[in-house]
PDB file of C-alpha atoms in Angstrom:
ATOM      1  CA  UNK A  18       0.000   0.000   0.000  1.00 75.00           C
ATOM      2  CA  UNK A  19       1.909   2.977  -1.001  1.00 86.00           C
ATOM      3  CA  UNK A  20      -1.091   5.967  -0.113  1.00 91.00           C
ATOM      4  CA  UNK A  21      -4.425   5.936   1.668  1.00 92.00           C
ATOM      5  CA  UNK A  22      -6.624   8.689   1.779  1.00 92.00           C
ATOM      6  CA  UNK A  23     -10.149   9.671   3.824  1.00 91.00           C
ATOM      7  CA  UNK A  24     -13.175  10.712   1.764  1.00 89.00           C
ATOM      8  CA  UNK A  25     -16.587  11.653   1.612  1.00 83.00           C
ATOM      9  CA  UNK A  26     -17.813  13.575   5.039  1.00 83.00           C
ATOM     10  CA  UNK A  27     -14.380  13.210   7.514  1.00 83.00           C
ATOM     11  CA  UNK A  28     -12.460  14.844   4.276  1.00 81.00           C
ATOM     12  CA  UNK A  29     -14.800  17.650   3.920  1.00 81.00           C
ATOM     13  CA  UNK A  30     -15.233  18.784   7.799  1.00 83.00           C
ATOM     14  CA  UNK A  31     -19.343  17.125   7.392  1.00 83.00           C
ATOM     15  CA  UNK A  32     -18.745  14.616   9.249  1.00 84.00           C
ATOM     16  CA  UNK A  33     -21.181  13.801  12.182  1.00 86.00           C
ATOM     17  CA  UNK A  34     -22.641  10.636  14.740  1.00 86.00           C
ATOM     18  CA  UNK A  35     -24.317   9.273  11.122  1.00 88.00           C
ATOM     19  CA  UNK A  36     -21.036   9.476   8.988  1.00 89.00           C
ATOM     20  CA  UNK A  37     -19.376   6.006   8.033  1.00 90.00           C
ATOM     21  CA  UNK A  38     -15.730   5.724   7.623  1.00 92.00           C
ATOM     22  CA  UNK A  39     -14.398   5.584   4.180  1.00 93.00           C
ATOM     23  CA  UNK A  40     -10.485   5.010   3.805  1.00 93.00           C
ATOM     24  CA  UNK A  41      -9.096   4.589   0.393  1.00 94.00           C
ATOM     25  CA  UNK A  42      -6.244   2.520  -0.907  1.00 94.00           C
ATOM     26  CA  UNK A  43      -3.480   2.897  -2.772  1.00 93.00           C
ATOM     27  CA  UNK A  44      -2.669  -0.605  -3.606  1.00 90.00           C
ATOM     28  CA  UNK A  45       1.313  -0.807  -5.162  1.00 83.00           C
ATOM     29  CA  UNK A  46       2.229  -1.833  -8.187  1.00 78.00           C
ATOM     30  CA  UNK A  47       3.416  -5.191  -7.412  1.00 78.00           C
ATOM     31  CA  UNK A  48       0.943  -5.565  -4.727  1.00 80.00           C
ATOM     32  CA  UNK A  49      -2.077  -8.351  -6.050  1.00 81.00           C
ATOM     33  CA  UNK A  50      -4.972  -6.738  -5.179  1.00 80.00           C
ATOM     34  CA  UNK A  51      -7.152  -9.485  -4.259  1.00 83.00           C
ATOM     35  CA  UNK A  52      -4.224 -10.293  -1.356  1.00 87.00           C
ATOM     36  CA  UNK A  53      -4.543  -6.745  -0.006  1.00 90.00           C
ATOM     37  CA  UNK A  54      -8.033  -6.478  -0.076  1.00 91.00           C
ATOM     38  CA  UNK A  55      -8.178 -10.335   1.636  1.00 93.00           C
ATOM     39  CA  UNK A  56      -5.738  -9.279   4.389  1.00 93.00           C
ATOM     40  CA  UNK A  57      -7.494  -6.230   4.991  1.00 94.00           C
ATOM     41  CA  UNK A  58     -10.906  -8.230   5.620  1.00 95.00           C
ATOM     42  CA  UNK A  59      -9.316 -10.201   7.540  1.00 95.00           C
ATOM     43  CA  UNK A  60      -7.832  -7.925   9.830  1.00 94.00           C
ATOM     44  CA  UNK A  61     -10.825  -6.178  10.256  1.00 95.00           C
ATOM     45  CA  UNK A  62     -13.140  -9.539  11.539  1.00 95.00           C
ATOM     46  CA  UNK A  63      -9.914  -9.858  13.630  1.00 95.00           C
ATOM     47  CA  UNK A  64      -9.962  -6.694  15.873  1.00 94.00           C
ATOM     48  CA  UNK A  65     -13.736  -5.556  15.325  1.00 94.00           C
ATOM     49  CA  UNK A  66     -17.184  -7.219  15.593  1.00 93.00           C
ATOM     50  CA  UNK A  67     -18.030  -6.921  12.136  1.00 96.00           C
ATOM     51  CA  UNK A  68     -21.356  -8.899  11.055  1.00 97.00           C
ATOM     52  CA  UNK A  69     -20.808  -8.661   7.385  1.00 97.00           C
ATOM     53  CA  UNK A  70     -19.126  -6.964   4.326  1.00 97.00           C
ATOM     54  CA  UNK A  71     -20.271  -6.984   1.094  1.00 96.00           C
ATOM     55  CA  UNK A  72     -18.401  -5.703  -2.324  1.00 95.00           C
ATOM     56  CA  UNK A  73     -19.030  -3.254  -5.021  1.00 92.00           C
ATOM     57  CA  UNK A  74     -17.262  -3.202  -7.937  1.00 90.00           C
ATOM     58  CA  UNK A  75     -16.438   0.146 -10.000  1.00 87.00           C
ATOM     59  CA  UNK A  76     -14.061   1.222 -13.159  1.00 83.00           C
ATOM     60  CA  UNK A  77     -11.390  -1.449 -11.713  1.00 85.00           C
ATOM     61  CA  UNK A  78     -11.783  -0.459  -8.634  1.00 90.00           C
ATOM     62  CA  UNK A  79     -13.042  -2.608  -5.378  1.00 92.00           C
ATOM     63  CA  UNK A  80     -15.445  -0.957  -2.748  1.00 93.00           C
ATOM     64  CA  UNK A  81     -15.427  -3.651   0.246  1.00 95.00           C
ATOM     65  CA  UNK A  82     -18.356  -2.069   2.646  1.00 96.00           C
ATOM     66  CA  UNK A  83     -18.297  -3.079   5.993  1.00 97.00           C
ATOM     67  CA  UNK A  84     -21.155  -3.494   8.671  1.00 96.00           C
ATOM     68  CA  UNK A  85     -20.441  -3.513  12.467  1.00 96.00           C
ATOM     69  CA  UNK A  86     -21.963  -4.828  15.308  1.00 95.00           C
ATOM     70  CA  UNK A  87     -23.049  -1.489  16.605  1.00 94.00           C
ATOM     71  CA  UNK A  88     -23.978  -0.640  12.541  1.00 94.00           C
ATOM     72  CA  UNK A  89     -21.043   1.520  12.376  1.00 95.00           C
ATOM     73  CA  UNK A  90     -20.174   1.191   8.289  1.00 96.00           C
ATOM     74  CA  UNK A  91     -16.416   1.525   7.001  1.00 95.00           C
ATOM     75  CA  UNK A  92     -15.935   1.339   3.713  1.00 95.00           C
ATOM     76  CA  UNK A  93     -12.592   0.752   2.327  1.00 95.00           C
ATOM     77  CA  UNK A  94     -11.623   1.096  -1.415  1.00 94.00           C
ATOM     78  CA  UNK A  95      -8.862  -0.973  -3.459  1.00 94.00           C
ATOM     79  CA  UNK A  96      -7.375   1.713  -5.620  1.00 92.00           C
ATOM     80  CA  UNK A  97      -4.888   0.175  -8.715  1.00 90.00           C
ATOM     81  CA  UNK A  98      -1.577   2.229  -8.295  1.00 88.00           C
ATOM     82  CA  UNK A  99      -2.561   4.559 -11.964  1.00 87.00           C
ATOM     83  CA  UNK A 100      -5.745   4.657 -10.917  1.00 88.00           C
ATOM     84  CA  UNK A 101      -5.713   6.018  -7.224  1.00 88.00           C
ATOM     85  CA  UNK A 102      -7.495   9.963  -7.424  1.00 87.00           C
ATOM     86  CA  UNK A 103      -9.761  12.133  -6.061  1.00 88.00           C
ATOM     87  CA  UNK A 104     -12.837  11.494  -8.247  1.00 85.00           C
ATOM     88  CA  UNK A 105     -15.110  14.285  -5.948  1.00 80.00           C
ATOM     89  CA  UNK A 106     -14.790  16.740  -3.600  1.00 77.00           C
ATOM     90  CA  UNK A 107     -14.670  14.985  -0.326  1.00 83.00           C
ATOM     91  CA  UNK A 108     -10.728  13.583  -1.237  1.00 87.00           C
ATOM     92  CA  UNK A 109      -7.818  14.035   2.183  1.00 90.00           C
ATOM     93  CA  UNK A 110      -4.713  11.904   1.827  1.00 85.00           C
ATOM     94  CA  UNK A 111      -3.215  10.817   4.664  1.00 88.00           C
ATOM     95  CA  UNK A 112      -0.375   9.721   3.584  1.00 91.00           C
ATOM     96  CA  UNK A 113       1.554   8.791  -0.427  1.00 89.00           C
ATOM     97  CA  UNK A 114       0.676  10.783  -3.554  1.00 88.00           C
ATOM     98  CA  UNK A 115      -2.149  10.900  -5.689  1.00 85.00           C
ATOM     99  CA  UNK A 116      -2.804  10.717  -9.273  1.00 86.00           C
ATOM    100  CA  UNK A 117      -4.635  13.645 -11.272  1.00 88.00           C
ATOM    101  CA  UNK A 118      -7.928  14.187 -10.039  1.00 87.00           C
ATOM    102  CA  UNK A 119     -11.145  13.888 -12.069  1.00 85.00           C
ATOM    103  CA  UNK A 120     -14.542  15.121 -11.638  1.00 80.00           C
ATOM    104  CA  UNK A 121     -17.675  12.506 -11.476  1.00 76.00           C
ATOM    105  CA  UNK A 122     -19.369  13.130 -15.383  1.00 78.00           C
ATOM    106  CA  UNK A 123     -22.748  15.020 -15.129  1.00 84.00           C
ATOM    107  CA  UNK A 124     -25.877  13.183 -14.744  1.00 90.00           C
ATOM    108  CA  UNK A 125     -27.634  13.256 -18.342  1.00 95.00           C
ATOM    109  CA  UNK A 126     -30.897  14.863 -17.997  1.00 96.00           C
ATOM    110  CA  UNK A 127     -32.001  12.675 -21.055  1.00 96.00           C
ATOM    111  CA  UNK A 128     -31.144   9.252 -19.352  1.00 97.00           C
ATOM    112  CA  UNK A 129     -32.597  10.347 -16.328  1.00 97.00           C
ATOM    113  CA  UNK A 130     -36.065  11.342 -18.190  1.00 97.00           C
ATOM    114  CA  UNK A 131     -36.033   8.007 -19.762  1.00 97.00           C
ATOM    115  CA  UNK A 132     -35.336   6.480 -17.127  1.00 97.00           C
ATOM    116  CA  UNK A 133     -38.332   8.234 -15.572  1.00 97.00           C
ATOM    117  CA  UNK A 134     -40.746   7.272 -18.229  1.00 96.00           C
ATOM    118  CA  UNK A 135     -39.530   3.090 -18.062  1.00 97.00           C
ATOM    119  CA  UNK A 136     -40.530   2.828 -14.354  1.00 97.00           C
ATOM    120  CA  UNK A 137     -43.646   4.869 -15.380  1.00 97.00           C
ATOM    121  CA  UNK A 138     -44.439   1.437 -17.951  1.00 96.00           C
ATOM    122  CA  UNK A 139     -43.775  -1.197 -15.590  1.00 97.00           C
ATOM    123  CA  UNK A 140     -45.828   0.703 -13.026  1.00 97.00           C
ATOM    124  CA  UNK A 141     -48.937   0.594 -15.146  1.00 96.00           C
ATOM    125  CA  UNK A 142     -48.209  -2.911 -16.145  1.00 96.00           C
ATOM    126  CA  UNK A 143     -47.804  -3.841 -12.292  1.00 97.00           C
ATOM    127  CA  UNK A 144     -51.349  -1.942 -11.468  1.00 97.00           C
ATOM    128  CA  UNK A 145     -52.637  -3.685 -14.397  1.00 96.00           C
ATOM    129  CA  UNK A 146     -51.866  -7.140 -13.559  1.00 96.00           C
ATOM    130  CA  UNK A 147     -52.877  -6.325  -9.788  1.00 96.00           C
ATOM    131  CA  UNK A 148     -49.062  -6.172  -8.540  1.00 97.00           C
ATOM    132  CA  UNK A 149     -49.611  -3.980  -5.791  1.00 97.00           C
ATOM    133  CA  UNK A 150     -46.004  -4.252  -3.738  1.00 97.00           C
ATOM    134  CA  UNK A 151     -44.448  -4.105  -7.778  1.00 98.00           C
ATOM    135  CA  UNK A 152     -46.663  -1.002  -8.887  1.00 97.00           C
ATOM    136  CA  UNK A 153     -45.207   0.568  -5.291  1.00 97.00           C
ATOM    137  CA  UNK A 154     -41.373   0.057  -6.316  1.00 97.00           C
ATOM    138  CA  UNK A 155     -41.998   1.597 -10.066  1.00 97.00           C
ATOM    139  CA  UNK A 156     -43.361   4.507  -8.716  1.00 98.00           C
ATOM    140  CA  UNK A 157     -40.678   4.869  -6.417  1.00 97.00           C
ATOM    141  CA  UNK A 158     -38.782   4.656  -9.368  1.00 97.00           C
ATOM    142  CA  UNK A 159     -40.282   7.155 -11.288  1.00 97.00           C
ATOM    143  CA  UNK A 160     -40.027   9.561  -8.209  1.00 97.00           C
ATOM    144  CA  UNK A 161     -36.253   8.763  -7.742  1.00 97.00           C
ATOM    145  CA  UNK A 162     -35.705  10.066 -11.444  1.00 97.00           C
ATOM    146  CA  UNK A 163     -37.540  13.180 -10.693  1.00 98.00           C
ATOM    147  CA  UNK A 164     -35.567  13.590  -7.947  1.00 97.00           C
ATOM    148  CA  UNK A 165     -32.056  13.425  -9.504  1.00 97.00           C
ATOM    149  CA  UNK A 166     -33.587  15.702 -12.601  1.00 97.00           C
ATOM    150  CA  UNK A 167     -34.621  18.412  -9.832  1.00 97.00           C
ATOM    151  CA  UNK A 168     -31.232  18.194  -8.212  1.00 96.00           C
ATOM    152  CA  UNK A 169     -29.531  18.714 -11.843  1.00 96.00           C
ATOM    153  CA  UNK A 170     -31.571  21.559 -12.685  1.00 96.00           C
ATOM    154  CA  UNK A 171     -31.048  23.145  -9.119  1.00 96.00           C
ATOM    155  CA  UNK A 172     -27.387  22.673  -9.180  1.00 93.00           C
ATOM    156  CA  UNK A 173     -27.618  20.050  -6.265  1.00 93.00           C
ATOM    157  CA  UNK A 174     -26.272  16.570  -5.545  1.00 90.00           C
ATOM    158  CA  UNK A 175     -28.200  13.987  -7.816  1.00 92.00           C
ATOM    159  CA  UNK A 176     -26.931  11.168  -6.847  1.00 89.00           C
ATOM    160  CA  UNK A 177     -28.564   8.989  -4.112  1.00 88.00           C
ATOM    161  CA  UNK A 178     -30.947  11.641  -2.752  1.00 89.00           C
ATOM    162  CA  UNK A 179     -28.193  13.546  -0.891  1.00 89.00           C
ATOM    163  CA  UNK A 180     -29.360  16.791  -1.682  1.00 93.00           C
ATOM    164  CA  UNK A 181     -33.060  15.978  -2.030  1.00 96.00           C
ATOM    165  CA  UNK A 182     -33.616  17.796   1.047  1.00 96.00           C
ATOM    166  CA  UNK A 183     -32.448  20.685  -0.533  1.00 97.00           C
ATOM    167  CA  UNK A 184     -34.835  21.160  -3.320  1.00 97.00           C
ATOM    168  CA  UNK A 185     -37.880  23.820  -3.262  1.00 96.00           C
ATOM    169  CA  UNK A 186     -40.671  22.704  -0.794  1.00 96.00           C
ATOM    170  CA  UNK A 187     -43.151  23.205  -3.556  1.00 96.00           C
ATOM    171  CA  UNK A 188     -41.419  20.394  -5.519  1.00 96.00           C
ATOM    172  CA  UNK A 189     -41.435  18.167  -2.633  1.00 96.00           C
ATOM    173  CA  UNK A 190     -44.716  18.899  -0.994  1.00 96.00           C
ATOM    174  CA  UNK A 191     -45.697  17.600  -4.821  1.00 96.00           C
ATOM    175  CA  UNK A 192     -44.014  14.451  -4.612  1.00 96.00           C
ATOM    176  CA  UNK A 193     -45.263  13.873  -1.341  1.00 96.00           C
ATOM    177  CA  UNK A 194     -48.583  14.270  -2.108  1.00 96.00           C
ATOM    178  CA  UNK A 195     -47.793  11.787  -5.253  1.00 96.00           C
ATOM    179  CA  UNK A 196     -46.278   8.582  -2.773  1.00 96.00           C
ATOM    180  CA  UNK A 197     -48.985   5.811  -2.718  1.00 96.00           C
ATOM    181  CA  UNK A 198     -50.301   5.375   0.676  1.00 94.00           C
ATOM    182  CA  UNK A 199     -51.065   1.429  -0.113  1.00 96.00           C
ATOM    183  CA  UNK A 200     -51.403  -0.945  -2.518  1.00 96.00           C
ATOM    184  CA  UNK A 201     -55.096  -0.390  -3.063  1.00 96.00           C
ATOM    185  CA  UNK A 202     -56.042  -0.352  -7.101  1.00 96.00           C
ATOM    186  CA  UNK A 203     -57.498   2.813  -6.840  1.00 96.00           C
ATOM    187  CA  UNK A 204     -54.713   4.451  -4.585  1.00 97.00           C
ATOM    188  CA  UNK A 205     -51.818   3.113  -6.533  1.00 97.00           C
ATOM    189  CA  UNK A 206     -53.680   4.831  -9.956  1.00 96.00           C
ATOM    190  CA  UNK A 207     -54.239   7.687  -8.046  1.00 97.00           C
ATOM    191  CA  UNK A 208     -50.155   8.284  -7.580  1.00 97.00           C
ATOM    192  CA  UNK A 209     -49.128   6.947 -10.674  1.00 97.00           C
ATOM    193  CA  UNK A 210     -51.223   9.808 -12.703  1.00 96.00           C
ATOM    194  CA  UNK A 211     -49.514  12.596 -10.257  1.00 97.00           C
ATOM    195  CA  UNK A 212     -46.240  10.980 -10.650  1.00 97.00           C
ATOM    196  CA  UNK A 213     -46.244  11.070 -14.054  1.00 97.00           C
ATOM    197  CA  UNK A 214     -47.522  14.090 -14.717  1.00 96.00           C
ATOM    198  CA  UNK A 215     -44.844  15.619 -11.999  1.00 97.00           C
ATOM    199  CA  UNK A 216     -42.183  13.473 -14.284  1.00 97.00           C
ATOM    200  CA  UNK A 217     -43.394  15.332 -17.239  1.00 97.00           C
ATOM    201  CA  UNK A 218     -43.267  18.685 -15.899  1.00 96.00           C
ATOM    202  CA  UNK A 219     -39.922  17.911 -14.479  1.00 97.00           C
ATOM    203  CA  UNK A 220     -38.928  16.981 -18.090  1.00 97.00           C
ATOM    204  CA  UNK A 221     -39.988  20.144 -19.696  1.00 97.00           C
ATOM    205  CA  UNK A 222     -37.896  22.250 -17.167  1.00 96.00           C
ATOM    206  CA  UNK A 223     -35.039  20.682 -18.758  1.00 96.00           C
ATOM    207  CA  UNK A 224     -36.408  19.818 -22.251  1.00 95.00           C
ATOM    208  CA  UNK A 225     -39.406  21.062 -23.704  1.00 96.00           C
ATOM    209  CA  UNK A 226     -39.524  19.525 -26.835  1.00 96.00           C
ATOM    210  CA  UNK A 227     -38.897  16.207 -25.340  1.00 96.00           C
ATOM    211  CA  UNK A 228     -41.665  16.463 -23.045  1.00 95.00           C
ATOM    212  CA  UNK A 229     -43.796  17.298 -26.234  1.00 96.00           C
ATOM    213  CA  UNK A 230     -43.004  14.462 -27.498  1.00 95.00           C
ATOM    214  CA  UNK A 231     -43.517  12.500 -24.332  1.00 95.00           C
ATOM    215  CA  UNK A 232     -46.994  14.029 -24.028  1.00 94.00           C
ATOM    216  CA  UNK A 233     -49.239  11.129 -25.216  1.00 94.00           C
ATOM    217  CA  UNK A 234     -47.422   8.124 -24.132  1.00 93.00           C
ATOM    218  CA  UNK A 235     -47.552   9.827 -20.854  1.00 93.00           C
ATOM    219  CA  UNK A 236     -51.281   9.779 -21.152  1.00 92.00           C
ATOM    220  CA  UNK A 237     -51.406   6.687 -22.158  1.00 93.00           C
ATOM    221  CA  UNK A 238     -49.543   5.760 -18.914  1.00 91.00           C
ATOM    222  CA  UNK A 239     -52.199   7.051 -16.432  1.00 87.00           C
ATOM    223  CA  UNK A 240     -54.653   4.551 -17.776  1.00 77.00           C
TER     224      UNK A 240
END
């Protein structure tokens, strides 16, 4: 391991009692990763009570995500030596160099509004076929995609809902009023015709000729 550095909330002075720990890894280049990242697992089952770990894996890179006893989560990233960067803001090093840092590409307002409009089909399809917990999860869907648009249009965090908090109370008081309460037929309808209307206005903020376009199959989605 020739550098480690701290990111997310404990590199930018956020941190607080909910913060995890996130430590990244600068494995060397004659290190084999999947040694490191073994020893490293196995050090931490060692000297903590940790209940279980799971792995994501990104651009080369392995995110091992830890989960403690008392919930406390540390995640620890494998970093290949010419790979090893800040990639967003929250980026200290503690210790070894680091290559040229990069900034995370912009969400794609297009993606995101199709996206938007796919959960939008398999939530009629779920109402349709009398899928109530299914219908739920699409909608959910379709809201998270609104979401991430509004945060892009704001200027705001899109990713995960970090900044959702942040966004005009009109636009959430909207969404709220858009959540299913249960999986009743008539409820679930109810929410997906506000949620996809709130989808296509959310569209048209960023492209109105899109959302033109997206006018009748939108319709055609609030059966």
């Amino acid at each position: 391991m020739s550098a480690a550095a701290l990111v997310g909330s404990a590199a930018t002075g956020r941190e607080d009692a909910w913060s995890d720990i996130d430590l990244a890894l600068r494995i060397g280049s004659a290190a084999e990763p999947g040694d490191v990242s073994a020893r490293w697992t196995a050090r931490l089952y060692d000297e903590f009570e940790v209940a279980h770990h799971l792995d994501v894996l990104a651009r080369g890179v392995l995110y091992r995500v830890f989960l403690l006893a008392d919930s406390l989560q540390i995640d620890i990233s494998f970093w290949p030596a010419d790979r090893f960067r800040a990639t967003e803001p929250g980026f200290k090093l503690v210790f070894g160099t680091a290559n040229t840092p990069t900034n995370p590409a912009p969400l794609d307002p297009d993606h995101l509004a199709g996206m938007g409009w796919l959960y939008g089909l398999h939530a009629r399809s779920a109402i349709a076929r009398g899928r109530g917990w299914q219908a739920l999860m699409m909608l959910d869907g379709v809201r998270d995609q609104i979401i991430a648009l509004a945060c892009v249009r704001h200027g705001l965090n899109p990713h995960h809902g970090r900044d959702a908090d942040k966004l005009p109370s009109e636009l959430l008081d909207e969404l709220m009023r858009a959540r299913a309460s249960t999986t009743d037929d008539h409820e679930l309808r109810r929410a997906n015709k506000l949620s996809i209307e709130a989808l296509l206005r959310e569209i048209a903020r960023h492209d109105e000729a899109l959302a033109q376009r997206l006018v009748m199959p939108a319709e055609a989605l609030t059966f």
